[in-house]
Amino acid sequence: MISDSVEKLVEVEHLVKYFPVRAGLLQRVVNQVQAVDDVSFFVRKGETLGLVGESGCGKTTVGRTMLRLIEPTSGAVRFDGRDVFSLKGRELKSVRRDMQIIFQDPYASLDPRMPIGEAVMEGLNIHGIGTRKERFDLMIDTLKKVGLEDYHARRYPHEFSGGQRQRVGIARALALRPKFIICDEPVSALDVSIQSQVLNILKDLQKEFGLTYLFIAHNLSVVEHVSDRVVVMYLGKVAEITTREELFRNPQHPYTQALMSAIPVPNPRLKRQRTILKGDVPSPLNPPTGCRFHPRCPIAVEQCSIEEPQLRAINPEHMVACWLAK
Ligand code: SF4
């Protein structure tokens, strides 16, 4: 586990991202999709922070907003002490070099007409790193770091399997030798047998390059394997933040408990008490009042639909947004 004294590399403060809904001839804004609503957390240097929740909970929007792939509505992101949202020009370019992303579907982010060697070198070219020969050597070295060979550089995306394409996605992010990588569901599109290979590559690279990861997933069992700490999100809000050990030993938020109960147990003789949540995830266009989880919460009390619970510390490494957490 990473100690308390380790420096924070990334700080997200009161991040909000609303998407306007327009209608009519004049395309007036008639509503807002509240995708991310007042989200705060930090990532310590060298750790992997898991960010988990059902699809549509806002976790991917958080990741993309942090990198300014989409612009925020409000809030702040500090990277290595710099305010990412106020940076422009050369300063923004320099932060972008240090903050990279691995996408869930690398095929969609690769140009089908570009050999993968060129795709891996693209970032190096944009940032004007070294000479052409140095960029080429760095690209070959990066391919080898992710378990590919130099002859792969001449091949095109369609010639690769899903697992190999994700290695290319990792190589693209790694080529610039960043400090921080957002891994946006990097294994959810892969077969289970390939998933562990990709996770092991990510772990090895983290050790070798001292990388810090934000690991986004909808599946707690993947997060359990890679994370030092975990943020659980529900409908645009943070429900719980704690260390991996504490989360699995003492989950406090009823939503986390429900996610936990859905993790398959490898021993068929052991049965886990499954919590089935009632109803569908409400729409972020019109989220419930009070605690956003209250219409589905098995232990909700009257206060839950009236007042919104704020994140509060129940011990120095465990924050929960629930009125009933102890
Ligand atoms: Fe359930 Fe109430 Fe806690 Fe929300 S605040 S999770 S509704 S008990």
CSV table of N, CA and C in Angstrom, one decimal, residues 99-180:
chain,number,residue,atom,x,y,z
A,99,MET,N,0.3,13.5,-19.4
A,99,MET,CA,-1.0,12.9,-19.1
A,99,MET,C,-1.5,12.2,-20.4
A,100,GLN,N,-1.5,10.9,-20.4
A,100,GLN,CA,-2.0,10.1,-21.5
A,100,GLN,C,-3.2,9.3,-21.2
A,101,ILE,N,-3.8,8.7,-22.3
A,101,ILE,CA,-5.0,7.8,-22.1
A,101,ILE,C,-4.9,6.6,-22.9
A,102,ILE,N,-5.3,5.5,-22.4
A,102,ILE,CA,-5.5,4.2,-23.1
A,102,ILE,C,-7.0,4.0,-23.2
A,103,PHE,N,-7.5,3.9,-24.5
A,103,PHE,CA,-8.9,3.7,-24.7
A,103,PHE,C,-9.4,2.3,-24.6
A,104,GLN,N,-10.7,2.1,-24.3
A,104,GLN,CA,-11.3,0.8,-24.3
A,104,GLN,C,-11.2,0.1,-25.6
A,105,ASP,N,-11.4,0.8,-26.7
A,105,ASP,CA,-11.4,0.2,-28.0
A,105,ASP,C,-10.3,0.9,-28.8
A,106,PRO,N,-9.1,0.3,-28.8
A,106,PRO,CA,-8.0,0.9,-29.5
A,106,PRO,C,-8.2,1.0,-31.0
A,107,TYR,N,-9.0,0.0,-31.5
A,107,TYR,CA,-9.3,0.0,-33.0
A,107,TYR,C,-9.9,1.3,-33.4
A,108,ALA,N,-10.8,1.8,-32.6
A,108,ALA,CA,-11.6,3.0,-33.0
A,108,ALA,C,-10.6,4.2,-32.9
A,109,SER,N,-9.5,4.1,-32.2
A,109,SER,CA,-8.7,5.3,-32.1
A,109,SER,C,-7.4,5.2,-33.0
A,110,LEU,N,-7.4,4.1,-33.8
A,110,LEU,CA,-6.3,3.9,-34.7
A,110,LEU,C,-6.7,4.2,-36.1
A,111,ASP,N,-5.9,4.9,-36.9
A,111,ASP,CA,-6.3,5.1,-38.3
A,111,ASP,C,-6.0,3.8,-39.1
A,112,PRO,N,-7.0,3.2,-39.7
A,112,PRO,CA,-6.9,1.9,-40.4
A,112,PRO,C,-5.8,2.0,-41.5
A,113,ARG,N,-5.5,3.2,-42.0
A,113,ARG,CA,-4.6,3.3,-43.2
A,113,ARG,C,-3.2,3.6,-42.7
A,114,MET,N,-3.0,3.7,-41.4
A,114,MET,CA,-1.7,4.1,-40.9
A,114,MET,C,-1.0,2.9,-40.2
A,115,PRO,N,0.3,2.5,-40.7
A,115,PRO,CA,1.0,1.4,-40.0
A,115,PRO,C,1.1,1.7,-38.5
A,116,ILE,N,1.2,0.7,-37.7
A,116,ILE,CA,1.1,1.0,-36.3
A,116,ILE,C,2.4,1.7,-35.8
A,117,GLY,N,3.5,1.5,-36.5
A,117,GLY,CA,4.7,2.2,-36.1
A,117,GLY,C,4.5,3.7,-36.2
A,118,GLU,N,3.8,4.1,-37.3
A,118,GLU,CA,3.5,5.5,-37.5
A,118,GLU,C,2.6,6.0,-36.4
A,119,ALA,N,1.6,5.2,-36.0
A,119,ALA,CA,0.6,5.5,-35.0
A,119,ALA,C,1.3,5.7,-33.7
A,120,VAL,N,2.3,4.9,-33.4
A,120,VAL,CA,3.0,5.0,-32.1
A,120,VAL,C,3.9,6.2,-32.1
A,121,MET,N,4.4,6.6,-33.3
A,121,MET,CA,5.3,7.8,-33.4
A,121,MET,C,4.5,9.1,-33.4
A,122,GLU,N,3.2,9.0,-33.7
A,122,GLU,CA,2.4,10.2,-33.9
A,122,GLU,C,2.6,11.3,-32.8
A,123,GLY,N,2.5,10.8,-31.5
A,123,GLY,CA,2.7,11.8,-30.4
A,123,GLY,C,4.1,12.3,-30.4
A,124,LEU,N,5.1,11.5,-30.7
A,124,LEU,CA,6.5,12.0,-30.7
A,124,LEU,C,6.7,13.0,-31.7
A,125,ASN,N,6.0,12.8,-32.9
A,125,ASN,CA,6.1,13.9,-34.0
A,125,ASN,C,5.4,15.2,-33.6
A,126,ILE,N,4.2,15.0,-33.0
A,126,ILE,CA,3.5,16.2,-32.6
A,126,ILE,C,4.3,17.1,-31.6
A,127,HIS,N,4.9,16.3,-30.6
A,127,HIS,CA,5.7,17.0,-29.6
A,127,HIS,C,7.1,17.3,-30.0
A,128,GLY,N,7.5,17.0,-31.2
A,128,GLY,CA,8.8,17.3,-31.7
A,128,GLY,C,9.9,16.7,-30.9
A,129,ILE,N,9.8,15.4,-30.5
A,129,ILE,CA,10.8,14.8,-29.6
A,129,ILE,C,11.9,14.3,-30.5
A,130,GLY,N,13.1,14.7,-30.3
A,130,GLY,CA,14.3,14.2,-30.9
A,130,GLY,C,14.3,14.2,-32.4
A,131,THR,N,15.3,13.5,-33.0
A,131,THR,CA,15.4,13.5,-34.5
A,131,THR,C,14.5,12.3,-35.0
A,132,ARG,N,14.3,12.3,-36.3
A,132,ARG,CA,13.5,11.2,-36.9
A,132,ARG,C,14.0,9.8,-36.5
A,133,LYS,N,15.3,9.7,-36.5
A,133,LYS,CA,15.9,8.4,-36.1
A,133,LYS,C,15.7,8.1,-34.6
A,134,GLU,N,15.8,9.1,-33.8
A,134,GLU,CA,15.6,8.9,-32.3
A,134,GLU,C,14.1,8.5,-32.1
A,135,ARG,N,13.2,9.2,-32.8
A,135,ARG,CA,11.8,8.9,-32.7
A,135,ARG,C,11.5,7.4,-33.1
A,136,PHE,N,12.2,7.0,-34.2
A,136,PHE,CA,12.0,5.7,-34.7
A,136,PHE,C,12.5,4.6,-33.7
A,137,ASP,N,13.7,4.9,-33.1
A,137,ASP,CA,14.3,4.0,-32.1
A,137,ASP,C,13.4,3.9,-30.9
A,138,LEU,N,12.8,5.1,-30.5
A,138,LEU,CA,12.0,5.1,-29.3
A,138,LEU,C,10.7,4.3,-29.5
A,139,MET,N,10.2,4.4,-30.8
A,139,MET,CA,9.0,3.7,-31.2
A,139,MET,C,9.2,2.2,-31.1
A,140,ILE,N,10.4,1.7,-31.6
A,140,ILE,CA,10.7,0.3,-31.6
A,140,ILE,C,10.9,-0.2,-30.2
A,141,ASP,N,11.6,0.6,-29.4
A,141,ASP,CA,11.8,0.3,-28.0
A,141,ASP,C,10.4,0.1,-27.2
A,142,THR,N,9.5,1.1,-27.6
A,142,THR,CA,8.2,1.1,-26.9
A,142,THR,C,7.4,-0.2,-27.3
A,143,LEU,N,7.5,-0.5,-28.6
A,143,LEU,CA,6.8,-1.7,-29.0
A,143,LEU,C,7.3,-3.0,-28.3
A,144,LYS,N,8.6,-3.0,-28.1
A,144,LYS,CA,9.1,-4.2,-27.3
A,144,LYS,C,8.7,-4.2,-25.9
A,145,LYS,N,8.6,-3.0,-25.3
A,145,LYS,CA,8.1,-2.9,-23.9
A,145,LYS,C,6.7,-3.5,-23.7
A,146,VAL,N,5.9,-3.4,-24.7
A,146,VAL,CA,4.6,-3.9,-24.6
A,146,VAL,C,4.4,-5.4,-25.2
A,147,GLY,N,5.6,-6.0,-25.5
A,147,GLY,CA,5.6,-7.3,-26.0
A,147,GLY,C,5.3,-7.5,-27.5
A,148,LEU,N,5.5,-6.5,-28.3
A,148,LEU,CA,5.4,-6.6,-29.7
A,148,LEU,C,6.9,-6.6,-30.3
A,149,GLU,N,7.0,-6.9,-31.6
A,149,GLU,CA,8.3,-7.0,-32.2
A,149,GLU,C,8.5,-5.9,-33.2
A,150,ASP,N,9.7,-5.6,-33.6
A,150,ASP,CA,10.0,-4.5,-34.6
A,150,ASP,C,9.2,-4.7,-35.9
A,151,TYR,N,9.1,-5.9,-36.4
A,151,TYR,CA,8.4,-6.1,-37.7
A,151,TYR,C,6.9,-5.7,-37.6
A,152,HIS,N,6.3,-5.6,-36.4
A,152,HIS,CA,4.9,-5.2,-36.2
A,152,HIS,C,4.8,-3.8,-36.6
A,153,ALA,N,5.8,-3.0,-36.6
A,153,ALA,CA,5.7,-1.5,-36.9
A,153,ALA,C,5.2,-1.3,-38.3
A,154,ARG,N,5.4,-2.2,-39.2
A,154,ARG,CA,5.0,-2.0,-40.6
A,154,ARG,C,3.6,-2.5,-40.9
A,155,ARG,N,3.0,-3.2,-39.9
A,155,ARG,CA,1.7,-3.8,-40.1
A,155,ARG,C,0.5,-2.7,-39.8
A,156,TYR,N,-0.7,-3.1,-40.3
A,156,TYR,CA,-1.8,-2.2,-40.1
A,156,TYR,C,-2.7,-2.7,-39.0
A,157,PRO,N,-3.6,-1.9,-38.4
A,157,PRO,CA,-4.4,-2.3,-37.3
A,157,PRO,C,-5.2,-3.6,-37.5
A,158,HIS,N,-5.8,-3.7,-38.8
A,158,HIS,CA,-6.6,-4.9,-39.0
A,158,HIS,C,-5.8,-6.2,-38.9
A,159,GLU,N,-4.5,-6.2,-39.0
A,159,GLU,CA,-3.7,-7.4,-39.0
A,159,GLU,C,-3.4,-7.9,-37.5
A,160,PHE,N,-4.0,-7.1,-36.5
A,160,PHE,CA,-3.7,-7.5,-35.1
A,160,PHE,C,-5.0,-8.1,-34.4
A,161,SER,N,-4.7,-8.9,-33.5
A,161,SER,CA,-5.8,-9.4,-32.6
A,161,SER,C,-6.2,-8.3,-31.6
A,162,GLY,N,-7.3,-8.6,-30.9
A,162,GLY,CA,-7.8,-7.6,-29.9
A,162,GLY,C,-6.7,-7.3,-28.9
A,163,GLY,N,-6.1,-8.3,-28.4
A,163,GLY,CA,-5.1,-8.2,-27.3
A,163,GLY,C,-3.9,-7.4,-27.9
A,164,GLN,N,-3.5,-7.7,-29.1
A,164,GLN,CA,-2.3,-7.0,-29.7
A,164,GLN,C,-2.6,-5.5,-29.9
A,165,ARG,N,-3.9,-5.3,-30.4
A,165,ARG,CA,-4.3,-3.9,-30.6
A,165,ARG,C,-4.3,-3.1,-29.3
A,166,GLN,N,-4.6,-3.8,-28.2
A,166,GLN,CA,-4.6,-3.0,-26.9
A,166,GLN,C,-3.1,-2.8,-26.6
A,167,ARG,N,-2.2,-3.7,-26.9
A,167,ARG,CA,-0.8,-3.4,-26.7
A,167,ARG,C,-0.3,-2.2,-27.5
A,168,VAL,N,-0.9,-2.1,-28.7
A,168,VAL,CA,-0.6,-0.9,-29.5
A,168,VAL,C,-1.1,0.4,-28.8
A,169,GLY,N,-2.3,0.3,-28.3
A,169,GLY,CA,-2.9,1.4,-27.5
A,169,GLY,C,-2.0,1.8,-26.4
A,170,ILE,N,-1.5,0.8,-25.7
A,170,ILE,CA,-0.6,1.1,-24.5
A,170,ILE,C,0.7,1.7,-25.0
A,171,ALA,N,1.2,1.2,-26.1
A,171,ALA,CA,2.5,1.8,-26.7
A,171,ALA,C,2.3,3.2,-27.1
A,172,ARG,N,1.1,3.5,-27.7
A,172,ARG,CA,0.9,4.9,-28.1
A,172,ARG,C,0.9,5.8,-26.9
A,173,ALA,N,0.3,5.4,-25.8
A,173,ALA,CA,0.3,6.2,-24.6
A,173,ALA,C,1.7,6.3,-23.9
A,174,LEU,N,2.4,5.2,-24.0
A,174,LEU,CA,3.7,5.1,-23.3
A,174,LEU,C,4.8,5.8,-24.1
A,175,ALA,N,4.7,6.0,-25.4
A,175,ALA,CA,5.8,6.5,-26.3
A,175,ALA,C,6.3,7.8,-25.8
A,176,LEU,N,5.4,8.7,-25.2
A,176,LEU,CA,5.9,10.0,-24.8
A,176,LEU,C,6.5,9.9,-23.4
A,177,ARG,N,6.5,8.7,-22.8
A,177,ARG,CA,7.0,8.5,-21.4
A,177,ARG,C,6.3,9.5,-20.4
A,178,PRO,N,5.0,9.3,-20.4
A,178,PRO,CA,4.2,10.2,-19.5
A,178,PRO,C,4.4,9.9,-18.0
A,179,LYS,N,3.9,10.7,-17.1
A,179,LYS,CA,3.9,10.4,-15.7
A,179,LYS,C,2.6,9.7,-15.3
A,180,PHE,N,1.5,10.1,-16.0
A,180,PHE,CA,0.2,9.7,-15.6
A,180,PHE,C,-0.6,9.1,-16.8
